[in-house]
Coordinates of C-alpha atoms and ligand atoms in Angstrom, one line a residue:
Chain A
M1 CA -0.1 -0.4 0.0
V2 CA 1.9 3.0 -1.3
Y3 CA 0.0 6.5 -2.8
E4 CA 2.8 8.6 -4.5
L5 CA 2.1 12.1 -5.8
K6 CA 4.9 13.2 -8.6
D7 CA 4.6 17.3 -9.1
V8 CA 1.4 17.7 -8.2
G9 CA 0.2 21.2 -8.3
V10 CA -3.6 22.7 -7.7
R11 CA -4.1 26.0 -8.5
I12 CA -7.4 28.2 -7.4
N13 CA -8.7 30.9 -9.1
G14 CA -5.1 31.8 -11.1
K15 CA -3.5 31.3 -7.6
D16 CA -1.2 28.5 -7.1
I17 CA -1.9 26.6 -3.5
L18 CA 0.3 23.8 -4.1
Q19 CA 2.7 23.3 -6.1
S20 CA 4.8 20.8 -7.6
V21 CA 5.1 18.7 -4.9
S22 CA 6.2 14.8 -4.8
C23 CA 5.9 12.5 -2.2
T24 CA 5.5 8.8 -0.7
L25 CA 3.0 7.9 1.3
Q26 CA 4.7 4.5 2.4
K27 CA 3.0 1.4 4.6
G28 CA 2.9 1.4 8.6
R29 CA 4.5 5.1 8.9
W30 CA 3.1 7.8 11.3
I31 CA 3.2 11.1 8.3
S32 CA 3.2 14.3 10.1
V33 CA 2.4 17.5 7.7
I34 CA 3.5 21.1 9.3
G35 CA 3.4 24.3 7.7
Q36 CA 2.5 27.7 8.8
A37 CA -1.0 28.6 8.5
G38 CA -1.5 28.9 4.7
A39 CA 0.9 26.8 3.6
G40 CA -0.8 24.6 2.4
K41 CA -1.3 21.6 4.7
S42 CA -4.7 21.2 4.6
T43 CA -4.9 21.9 0.7
F44 CA -2.2 18.3 0.4
A45 CA -4.2 16.4 3.1
Q46 CA -7.5 17.2 0.9
V47 CA -5.6 16.2 -2.7
I48 CA -4.7 12.8 -1.0
T49 CA -8.0 12.1 0.0
G50 CA -9.2 13.3 -3.8
L51 CA -11.3 16.1 -2.8
T52 CA -9.7 18.7 -3.9
P53 CA -8.3 17.7 -7.3
F54 CA -5.5 18.4 -8.8
C55 CA -4.6 20.3 -12.4
T56 CA -0.8 19.2 -12.9
G57 CA 1.3 16.0 -11.9
E58 CA 0.7 12.1 -11.2
Y59 CA -1.1 10.3 -8.2
T60 CA -0.9 6.6 -7.9
H61 CA -2.0 4.3 -5.4
N62 CA -0.5 1.1 -5.8
G63 CA 1.1 1.6 -9.1
Q64 CA -2.1 2.1 -10.1
S65 CA -2.7 5.9 -11.8
L66 CA -5.9 8.1 -10.2
P67 CA -7.1 10.6 -12.1
G68 CA -6.2 14.3 -11.3
D69 CA -9.5 15.9 -12.6
R70 CA -9.4 19.4 -14.0
R71 CA -12.8 20.0 -14.1
G72 CA -13.3 19.4 -10.6
K73 CA -14.8 16.4 -10.4
R74 CA -13.7 14.4 -7.2
T75 CA -11.0 11.3 -7.0
A76 CA -12.2 8.5 -5.2
V77 CA -9.1 7.1 -3.1
P78 CA -9.1 4.0 -2.3
Q79 CA -8.9 2.8 1.8
A80 CA -8.2 6.6 2.6
G81 CA -10.4 8.4 5.4
Y82 CA -10.2 12.0 6.6
V83 CA -11.1 13.6 10.0
F84 CA -11.9 17.3 9.3
Q85 CA -10.4 19.9 11.0
F86 CA -13.3 20.9 12.7
P87 CA -15.9 18.3 13.9
E88 CA -18.8 19.7 12.8
Q89 CA -18.2 19.1 9.3
Q90 CA -19.0 15.9 9.3
I91 CA -21.3 15.1 11.5
F92 CA -24.4 15.1 10.1
E93 CA -27.2 12.3 12.5
T94 CA -28.5 12.8 15.7
T95 CA -27.1 10.2 17.7
V96 CA -23.4 9.0 17.8
Y97 CA -24.8 5.5 17.5
K98 CA -25.8 6.4 14.0
E99 CA -23.4 8.9 13.7
L100 CA -20.8 5.7 13.6
A101 CA -23.1 3.0 11.3
F102 CA -23.3 5.1 8.9
A103 CA -20.0 4.9 7.5
L104 CA -20.3 1.5 8.3
K105 CA -23.0 1.2 6.5
V106 CA -21.3 3.3 3.2
K107 CA -19.0 0.3 3.4
G108 CA -21.7 -1.7 2.9
A109 CA -21.3 -4.0 6.1
A110 CA -23.9 -6.2 7.0
P111 CA -26.0 -5.1 9.9
D112 CA -25.5 -7.4 12.6
K113 CA -21.6 -6.6 12.7
L114 CA -22.8 -2.9 13.1
D115 CA -23.3 -3.5 16.7
E116 CA -19.9 -4.9 17.1
A117 CA -18.1 -2.4 15.6
V118 CA -19.5 0.4 17.2
K119 CA -18.9 -1.2 20.3
S120 CA -15.0 -2.0 19.4
V121 CA -14.3 1.8 18.2
M122 CA -15.9 3.3 21.0
G123 CA -14.4 0.9 23.5
Q124 CA -10.5 1.9 21.0
L125 CA -11.1 5.2 21.7
G126 CA -11.7 5.5 25.1
L127 CA -16.0 6.5 24.8
P128 CA -18.0 5.4 27.2
E129 CA -21.1 3.7 25.7
S130 CA -23.4 5.4 27.4
L131 CA -23.4 8.6 24.6
L132 CA -24.2 6.1 21.9
Q133 CA -27.8 7.5 21.9
Q134 CA -26.9 11.6 22.6
N135 CA -27.0 13.8 19.9
P136 CA -23.4 14.1 18.5
L137 CA -23.7 18.1 18.2
Q138 CA -24.1 18.7 21.8
L139 CA -21.3 17.2 23.4
S140 CA -18.9 19.5 24.6
G141 CA -16.2 20.4 21.9
G142 CA -13.6 17.9 23.0
L143 CA -15.9 14.4 22.8
K144 CA -17.1 15.9 19.3
R145 CA -13.7 15.7 18.5
L146 CA -13.6 11.8 19.1
V147 CA -16.7 11.7 18.0
A148 CA -15.7 12.6 14.3
I149 CA -12.6 10.5 14.6
A150 CA -14.1 7.5 15.8
S151 CA -16.8 7.8 13.0
V152 CA -13.9 7.6 10.6
L153 CA -12.0 4.8 11.8
I154 CA -14.6 2.6 11.9
A155 CA -14.5 2.0 8.4
E156 CA -10.7 0.9 9.0
P157 CA -9.2 3.0 6.4
E158 CA -5.6 2.2 4.9
L159 CA -4.1 5.5 5.3
L160 CA -5.9 8.0 7.9
I161 CA -5.2 11.5 7.3
L162 CA -6.0 13.8 10.6
D163 CA -6.3 17.8 9.9
E164 CA -5.9 18.7 13.6
P165 CA -7.6 16.5 15.7
T166 CA -6.0 17.3 19.1
A167 CA -7.8 21.1 19.1
G168 CA -9.9 21.4 21.7
L169 CA -8.8 18.3 23.8
D170 CA -7.9 18.7 26.8
P171 CA -4.4 17.9 27.8
L172 CA -4.8 14.0 28.9
S173 CA -7.6 13.3 26.4
R174 CA -5.1 14.1 24.1
I175 CA -1.8 12.7 25.3
A176 CA -4.4 9.3 25.4
L177 CA -5.9 9.8 21.6
L178 CA -2.3 10.2 20.0
K179 CA -1.0 7.4 22.1
K180 CA -4.3 5.1 21.2
L181 CA -3.9 6.4 17.5
Q182 CA -0.2 4.8 17.6
A183 CA -1.0 1.4 19.2
W184 CA -4.1 1.6 15.8
Q185 CA -1.5 2.5 13.2
R186 CA 1.2 0.2 14.5
E187 CA -0.2 -2.8 15.3
K188 CA -2.6 -2.6 12.1
R189 CA 0.5 -1.6 9.8
R190 CA -1.8 2.0 8.8
T191 CA -0.4 5.0 7.6
V192 CA -0.9 8.0 9.2
L193 CA -1.3 11.5 7.6
F194 CA -1.2 13.5 11.1
I195 CA -1.2 17.4 10.3
S196 CA -0.7 19.6 14.0
H197 CA 0.9 22.7 14.9
Q198 CA 1.9 21.0 18.1
I199 CA 5.3 20.9 17.2
E200 CA 6.0 18.9 20.6
D201 CA 3.2 16.1 18.9
V202 CA 5.0 15.9 16.0
A203 CA 8.4 15.8 17.8
E204 CA 7.0 12.4 19.7
Y205 CA 4.3 10.8 17.8
S206 CA 6.5 10.8 14.1
D207 CA 7.9 8.5 11.9
E208 CA 8.6 10.9 9.1
V209 CA 7.9 15.0 8.4
M210 CA 6.6 17.0 5.8
I211 CA 7.2 20.6 5.6
F212 CA 5.1 22.5 4.0
T213 CA 6.0 26.4 3.3
Q214 CA 4.1 28.3 0.6
G215 CA 2.6 25.7 -1.2
R216 CA 5.6 24.4 -1.6
L217 CA 6.7 21.3 0.4
L218 CA 10.1 22.3 1.9
A219 CA 11.5 18.3 2.8
H220 CA 10.5 15.4 3.8
L221 CA 12.3 13.8 6.1
E222 CA 13.2 10.9 9.0
V223 CA 11.3 12.6 12.2
N224 CA 15.0 12.6 14.4
E225 CA 17.1 14.2 11.5
L226 CA 14.7 17.1 11.1
F227 CA 14.9 17.8 14.9
L228 CA 18.2 16.6 16.0
R229 CA 20.2 17.1 12.6
Q230 CA 18.3 19.5 10.5
S231 CA 16.7 22.2 12.9
K232 CA 17.9 24.8 10.3
L233 CA 14.5 23.9 8.1
L234 CA 12.3 24.2 10.7
E235 CA 13.6 28.0 11.0
Q236 CA 13.4 28.5 7.7
A237 CA 9.6 27.6 7.2
G238 CA 9.1 30.1 10.3
L239 CA 7.8 27.3 12.9
P240 CA 9.2 27.0 16.5
L241 CA 11.7 23.9 17.8
P242 CA 10.2 21.4 20.7
E243 CA 10.9 23.1 23.8
P244 CA 12.9 19.4 24.8
V245 CA 14.9 20.6 21.5
Q246 CA 15.6 23.9 23.0
L247 CA 16.7 22.4 25.7
L248 CA 19.2 20.5 24.4
R249 CA 20.5 23.4 22.4
W250 CA 20.6 25.4 25.6
M251 CA 22.6 22.8 27.6
E252 CA 24.9 22.5 24.5
A253 CA 25.9 26.2 24.4
A254 CA 25.9 25.6 28.0
S255 CA 28.2 23.2 28.9
G256 CA 29.9 23.5 25.7
R257 CA 29.7 19.8 24.7
S258 CA 27.5 18.1 22.0
L259 CA 25.1 15.8 23.0
E260 CA 23.4 13.2 20.9
P261 CA 20.0 11.7 22.4
A262 CA 18.7 8.3 21.2
S263 CA 16.0 10.0 19.7
C264 CA 14.4 14.2 20.2
R265 CA 11.6 12.8 22.2
E266 CA 11.3 14.5 25.4
E267 CA 11.9 11.7 27.6
D268 CA 15.3 11.0 25.6
I269 CA 16.4 14.5 26.3
L270 CA 15.9 14.8 29.7
R271 CA 17.7 11.8 30.4
L272 CA 20.5 13.1 28.8
V273 CA 20.2 16.8 29.8
R274 CA 19.9 16.0 33.7
P275 CA 23.8 14.6 34.3
V276 CA 24.8 17.1 32.7
W277 CA 23.1 19.8 34.7
Q278 CA 24.1 17.6 38.2
S279 CA 27.1 17.4 37.0
R280 CA 27.4 21.5 37.6
G281 CA 26.6 21.1 41.6
L282 CA 23.4 22.0 40.4
H283 CA 20.9 19.4 41.7
H284 CA 20.4 21.5 44.8
G285 CA 19.7 24.4 42.2
G286 CA 17.9 27.2 43.1
Chain B
M1 CA -16.8 42.8 39.3
L2 CA -18.3 39.7 38.1
V3 CA -20.0 37.6 41.0
F4 CA -21.3 34.4 40.5
D5 CA -23.3 33.4 43.6
Q6 CA -24.1 29.4 44.2
V7 CA -25.0 28.9 41.0
D8 CA -26.6 25.7 39.5
Y9 CA -26.9 24.3 35.8
H10 CA -28.0 22.0 34.1
Y11 CA -29.2 21.5 30.4
R12 CA -31.5 18.4 31.3
R13 CA -33.3 18.1 34.1
G14 CA -31.5 15.6 36.5
V15 CA -27.8 15.8 34.5
P16 CA -26.4 18.9 36.4
V17 CA -23.9 20.0 34.1
L18 CA -22.6 23.3 37.2
R19 CA -22.9 22.3 40.7
Q20 CA -23.3 25.7 43.3
L21 CA -20.5 27.9 41.5
S22 CA -19.6 31.1 43.5
F23 CA -16.5 33.5 42.5
T24 CA -15.4 37.3 41.8
I25 CA -13.6 38.0 39.7
R26 CA -12.5 41.6 40.2
Q27 CA -12.1 44.7 37.1
G28 CA -9.0 44.3 35.6
E29 CA -7.9 40.8 36.7
F30 CA -6.7 38.3 34.2
T31 CA -7.5 35.0 34.6
S32 CA -7.3 31.5 33.4
I33 CA -10.5 28.6 33.2
I34 CA -8.6 25.1 32.9
G35 CA -10.7 21.9 33.1
G36 CA -11.0 18.5 31.2
N37 CA -13.9 17.6 28.3
G38 CA -16.7 18.5 29.2
S39 CA -16.3 19.9 33.0
G40 CA -18.5 23.1 31.9
K41 CA -16.0 25.2 30.8
S42 CA -17.9 26.8 27.7
T43 CA -21.2 26.5 30.1
L44 CA -19.5 28.6 32.5
A45 CA -18.3 31.4 29.9
K46 CA -22.0 31.3 28.1
L47 CA -23.3 32.1 31.5
M48 CA -20.6 34.8 31.9
N49 CA -22.4 37.3 29.5
G50 CA -26.1 36.0 29.7
L51 CA -26.1 33.4 27.0
L52 CA -27.8 31.1 29.3
Q53 CA -29.3 32.2 33.1
P54 CA -28.9 30.4 35.7
R55 CA -31.3 27.5 36.8
E56 CA -30.4 28.5 40.4
G57 CA -28.5 30.8 42.4
Q58 CA -27.7 34.5 40.1
V59 CA -24.9 35.8 37.9
K60 CA -24.6 39.7 38.6
L61 CA -22.0 42.2 36.5
G62 CA -21.7 45.1 38.6
Q63 CA -25.6 46.1 39.6
L64 CA -26.7 44.1 36.6
N65 CA -28.3 40.8 37.4
T66 CA -28.4 37.8 33.9
L67 CA -31.0 37.0 35.1
N68 CA -33.4 40.8 34.6
P69 CA -34.6 40.9 30.7
E70 CA -33.6 44.1 30.7
D71 CA -30.0 44.5 32.5
L72 CA -29.3 42.2 29.5
R73 CA -28.1 44.4 26.3
G74 CA -26.3 46.3 29.5
I75 CA -24.8 43.2 30.4
R76 CA -23.3 41.9 26.3
E77 CA -21.8 45.6 26.1
R78 CA -20.2 44.7 28.6
A79 CA -19.0 41.9 28.2
G80 CA -17.9 40.2 25.3
L81 CA -17.3 36.6 24.0
V82 CA -15.3 34.8 21.4
F83 CA -17.5 31.7 20.9
Q84 CA -15.0 28.3 20.7
N85 CA -16.2 27.3 17.3
P86 CA -15.7 30.6 15.1
E87 CA -18.8 29.7 12.7
D88 CA -21.3 29.8 15.8
Q89 CA -20.7 33.5 15.3
F90 CA -20.5 34.2 12.4
I91 CA -23.8 35.7 10.6
T92 CA -22.1 38.1 7.5
T93 CA -20.9 37.6 4.4
S94 CA -17.8 39.1 4.7
V95 CA -14.7 39.8 7.5
H96 CA -15.2 43.5 7.4
D97 CA -19.3 43.6 8.0
E98 CA -18.8 40.9 10.4
V99 CA -16.0 43.3 12.9
V100 CA -19.6 46.2 11.3
F101 CA -22.4 44.0 12.6
G102 CA -21.3 44.1 16.5
L103 CA -20.9 47.6 16.4
E104 CA -23.7 48.8 14.6
N105 CA -25.8 45.8 17.1
L106 CA -24.3 48.6 20.5
R107 CA -25.5 51.5 18.0
V108 CA -21.5 53.1 17.7
P109 CA -21.6 56.3 15.7
G110 CA -21.2 55.9 12.4
E111 CA -18.1 57.9 12.5
Q112 CA -17.0 55.9 14.5
I113 CA -16.9 52.3 13.3
A114 CA -14.5 52.2 10.0
D115 CA -11.8 53.2 12.8
R116 CA -12.8 50.4 14.7
V117 CA -13.0 48.4 12.7
N118 CA -10.0 48.5 11.3
E119 CA -8.2 48.8 13.9
A120 CA -10.2 45.2 15.7
L121 CA -8.6 43.4 12.7
R122 CA -5.4 45.0 12.5
A123 CA -5.1 43.5 15.8
V124 CA -5.4 40.3 14.9
H125 CA -3.6 41.2 11.8
M126 CA -6.5 40.1 9.8
E127 CA -6.6 43.8 7.7
E128 CA -6.1 42.3 4.1
Y129 CA -8.8 40.5 4.6
A130 CA -11.8 42.7 5.1
E131 CA -13.2 41.7 2.0
A132 CA -12.7 38.1 2.3
M133 CA -16.1 35.6 3.2
P134 CA -15.7 34.2 6.6
H135 CA -16.3 30.9 5.4
Q136 CA -13.6 30.4 3.4
L137 CA -11.2 31.3 5.5
S138 CA -8.7 28.9 7.3
G139 CA -9.6 27.4 10.8
G140 CA -6.9 30.1 12.5
Q141 CA -8.2 32.8 10.7
K142 CA -11.8 32.0 11.3
Q143 CA -11.0 32.4 14.7
R144 CA -9.3 35.4 14.5
V145 CA -11.7 37.4 13.1
A146 CA -14.1 36.2 15.3
L147 CA -12.3 37.7 18.4
A148 CA -11.9 41.1 16.1
A149 CA -15.4 41.4 16.3
V150 CA -15.5 41.1 19.6
I151 CA -12.7 43.6 20.8
A152 CA -14.1 45.9 18.4
M153 CA -17.1 46.4 20.8
K154 CA -14.5 47.0 23.3
P155 CA -16.0 45.1 26.0
A156 CA -14.6 45.8 30.1
I157 CA -14.5 42.1 30.3
L158 CA -13.5 40.0 27.3
I159 CA -14.1 35.6 28.0
V160 CA -12.1 33.8 25.2
D161 CA -13.3 30.5 24.6
E162 CA -10.4 28.2 23.5
A163 CA -9.9 31.2 20.9
T164 CA -6.2 29.6 19.8
S165 CA -6.9 26.1 19.1
M166 CA -6.8 26.0 15.3
L167 CA -3.6 29.0 14.7
D168 CA -0.1 27.7 14.2
P169 CA 2.7 28.6 17.2
Q170 CA 3.1 32.4 16.2
G171 CA -0.4 32.8 15.8
R172 CA -1.2 31.3 19.2
Q173 CA 1.3 34.0 20.2
S174 CA -0.1 36.2 18.9
I175 CA -3.3 36.5 20.3
L176 CA -1.6 35.6 23.5
D177 CA 0.1 39.3 23.0
V178 CA -3.4 40.5 22.0
L179 CA -4.9 39.8 25.5
H180 CA -2.3 40.8 27.3
S181 CA -2.2 44.4 25.5
L182 CA -5.7 44.4 26.6
H183 CA -5.4 43.5 30.0
R184 CA -2.7 46.0 30.3
Q185 CA -4.9 48.5 29.0
G186 CA -7.2 47.6 31.3
M187 CA -9.8 45.1 30.3
T188 CA -10.6 42.5 32.3
I189 CA -9.5 39.1 30.7
I190 CA -10.6 35.5 31.2
H191 CA -9.2 33.0 29.3
I192 CA -10.5 29.4 29.2
T193 CA -7.9 26.4 27.1
H194 CA -6.1 23.6 27.2
H195 CA -2.5 24.3 26.7
M196 CA -1.3 24.6 30.1
E197 CA 2.0 26.6 29.3
E198 CA -0.1 29.4 28.1
I199 CA -1.3 29.8 31.7
L200 CA 1.6 30.2 33.7
S201 CA 1.2 34.1 32.7
S202 CA -2.3 34.5 33.9
G203 CA -3.2 36.3 37.5
R204 CA -5.0 33.0 38.8
V205 CA -6.8 30.3 37.4
L206 CA -9.9 28.4 38.0
L207 CA -9.9 24.8 37.2
L208 CA -13.2 23.1 36.8
S209 CA -14.0 20.2 37.4
R210 CA -17.2 18.1 36.9
G211 CA -19.2 21.3 37.1
E212 CA -17.4 22.4 39.9
I213 CA -14.2 24.5 40.6
V214 CA -11.9 22.5 42.5
F215 CA -8.6 24.7 42.4
D216 CA -8.7 28.6 42.5
G217 CA -5.5 30.5 42.9
T218 CA -1.9 31.1 41.2
P219 CA -0.2 28.8 38.5
S220 CA 1.7 28.2 40.9
A221 CA 0.3 26.8 43.5
L222 CA -2.0 24.6 41.6
F223 CA 1.3 22.6 40.9
G224 CA 2.5 22.3 42.8
N225 CA -1.0 21.0 45.3
V226 CA -3.2 20.0 42.6
S227 CA -3.6 16.2 41.5
L228 CA -3.8 17.5 37.7
A229 CA -3.6 13.3 35.7
E230 CA -7.1 13.1 38.1
H231 CA -8.7 16.1 36.0
S232 CA -7.9 15.2 32.8
L233 CA -5.0 18.1 33.2
A234 CA -1.2 17.6 32.1
L235 CA 2.1 19.5 33.6
P236 CA 3.9 21.9 31.1
F237 CA 7.3 21.6 30.3
A238 CA 8.2 24.2 32.0
V239 CA 7.0 22.3 35.0
R240 CA 8.3 18.9 33.9
L241 CA 12.0 20.7 33.9
H242 CA 11.9 21.8 36.9
Q243 CA 10.6 18.4 38.0
A244 CA 13.1 16.7 36.1
L245 CA 16.1 18.7 37.3
G246 CA 15.2 19.1 40.9
L247 CA 14.5 23.2 41.0
R248 CA 13.9 25.0 43.7
A249 CA 13.6 28.2 42.3
P250 CA 10.1 29.8 41.7
L251 CA 7.9 29.1 38.4
C252 CA 8.7 31.4 35.6
A253 CA 6.9 31.4 32.7
D254 CA 10.6 31.3 30.5
W255 CA 12.1 28.5 31.7
K256 CA 14.9 29.2 30.0
E257 CA 15.6 32.6 32.4
T258 CA 15.6 30.1 34.9
I259 CA 18.5 27.9 34.2
T260 CA 20.2 30.8 32.6
G261 CA 20.2 32.5 36.2
L262 CA 21.0 29.2 37.7
W263 CA 24.2 28.0 35.8
S264 CA 25.5 31.2 36.2
M265 CA 25.4 31.3 39.6
S266 CA 26.7 28.2 39.8
Ligands
ATP301 N1 -27.0 22.3 23.9 C1 -26.4 21.4 24.8 N2 -27.3 20.4 25.2 C2 -27.2 19.3 26.2 N3 -25.9 19.7 26.6 C3 -25.4 20.4 26.5 C4 -25.6 21.1 25.8 N4 -24.2 22.0 25.4 C5 -23.0 20.8 26.5 N5 -23.7 20.4 27.1 C6 -23.6 19.6 28.1 O1 -23.2 19.9 29.2 C7 -21.6 19.6 29.9 C8 -20.7 20.5 29.9 O2 -20.2 21.0 28.2 P1 -19.5 22.3 27.8 O3 -19.1 22.5 27.0 O4 -20.0 23.1 29.0 O5 -18.2 21.4 28.7 P2 -16.8 22.3 28.2 O6 -15.8 22.4 29.6 O7 -16.0 23.3 27.3 O8 -15.9 21.6 27.6 P3 -14.7 21.1 26.2 O9 -13.5 21.4 26.6 O10 -14.9 19.6 25.8 O11 -14.8 22.4 24.7 C9 -21.3 18.4 28.9 O12 -21.0 16.7 29.6 C10 -21.9 18.6 27.6 O13 -21.9 17.4 26.9
MG302 MG1 -15.8 23.8 25.8

């Protein structure tokens, strides 16, 4: 299962929104998409799902060409599920149960399989079954978002595209959701395309990162390569360094030593920085 | 002064959402409200400007009471609410009209309107989008417009319900800067957020859990005394760093300043 773009461009009302984007989305990878507001992240995601037609270039799925439609028709992209930026954009039914069952019915699932699938996805996301008979639009902002994610996850897409999925979630729910999505993605070897402004989450959960600036793909690289060795790219894209990486840089400057953590994850950075700090006799500091 | 006096609220009978809330927000305070999803923050915000009325108890803004229909207009003028979902707020077809709409409702004299609209759009860096359609903007841009529409009305109290959740880091910082600068000009700010690092720079934090206020105090007292995980919250990086390095220095919003100071002393 590979999705591949070659030189894809999108032009809307005479304006280039995306320009010559080439990339390969491999099976079983968590790929984060970052960039400033307006850099083209959501448009890129919509091209991947076929919601936005592309004007130039080529799009293939497992080597099969998908039509780039110049007349504004949508492309059916096999096995791709899209969670919109605002949950209200994809919630239509009057109960949570119906909302979740809808996605499966569309896929032609047998009616006797519905209950089981609904329960299983609720469990996966830690949602209580008491929600099933409630109106999804009357839930709090955070719960609404989880329902929107569940309604996409239930169809078990090969490629799951999440546009700012943690906006509006409280800190613990945010961490729990990311961990659950990661477990699902790894266990089933699915591909996740994760659009996020939370640079710390990107450093924590990704395998690869794609950076967009002004409608172009500036770079697509391994997460550790980006945050530990090529962080200049972030500057170039007007993005901040994750706080743990800032700490690492600070410590390198203060101690005059070059530090090489096992990964760009916070845990690995703190593990490396702590002894350097303590070696300065600072463990009683302050 | 905004006073909550033993306020109860429910949407459906038998399902309490807010319970026995009593607190006072003084003029000029910068208060953050935090709490898990569904803890009642947005409901609380809507009670503050009379969009919802308490089932029990009362909400007073100075002499005005949200239970008195004739006070509601005055309350809405003084307490401006920026919604969690900007789409809930838009009514017109251009960014410019969106900001004008509120001002006309307040019967702001016509000759002042243009200036106030420009000023508000400038504050949120959206002046170039005055003619754009609100529904065609990006998520973060919508949030900026929603904020501009409310600050143009110059409310005495500004209540922002997660107004930075869709913004990129720069955008988020610039909105926070707007809030702090309005605060310096004397506006009372009530900031509802899930970003724990954002609360470090506010004077007071209210923690809502299952419809009750379980903490009311300064950010550093919060991190020292409350089990955050119980309330679906997590520590911000600055506090995790303090703990990892065993720092006893007082917590400040800028952790780099703290460790630089300590390092140079040793
Ligand atoms: N219009 C409504 N009708 C019925 N119940 C509602 C309505 N709005 C909110 N609720 C319920 O009230 C409770 C509190 O919701 P509220 O939106 O105030 O929470 P919140 O703290 O703002 O959550 P979040 O962080 O997710 O935005 C939730 O259980 C929610 O489902
Ligand atoms: Mg809310």
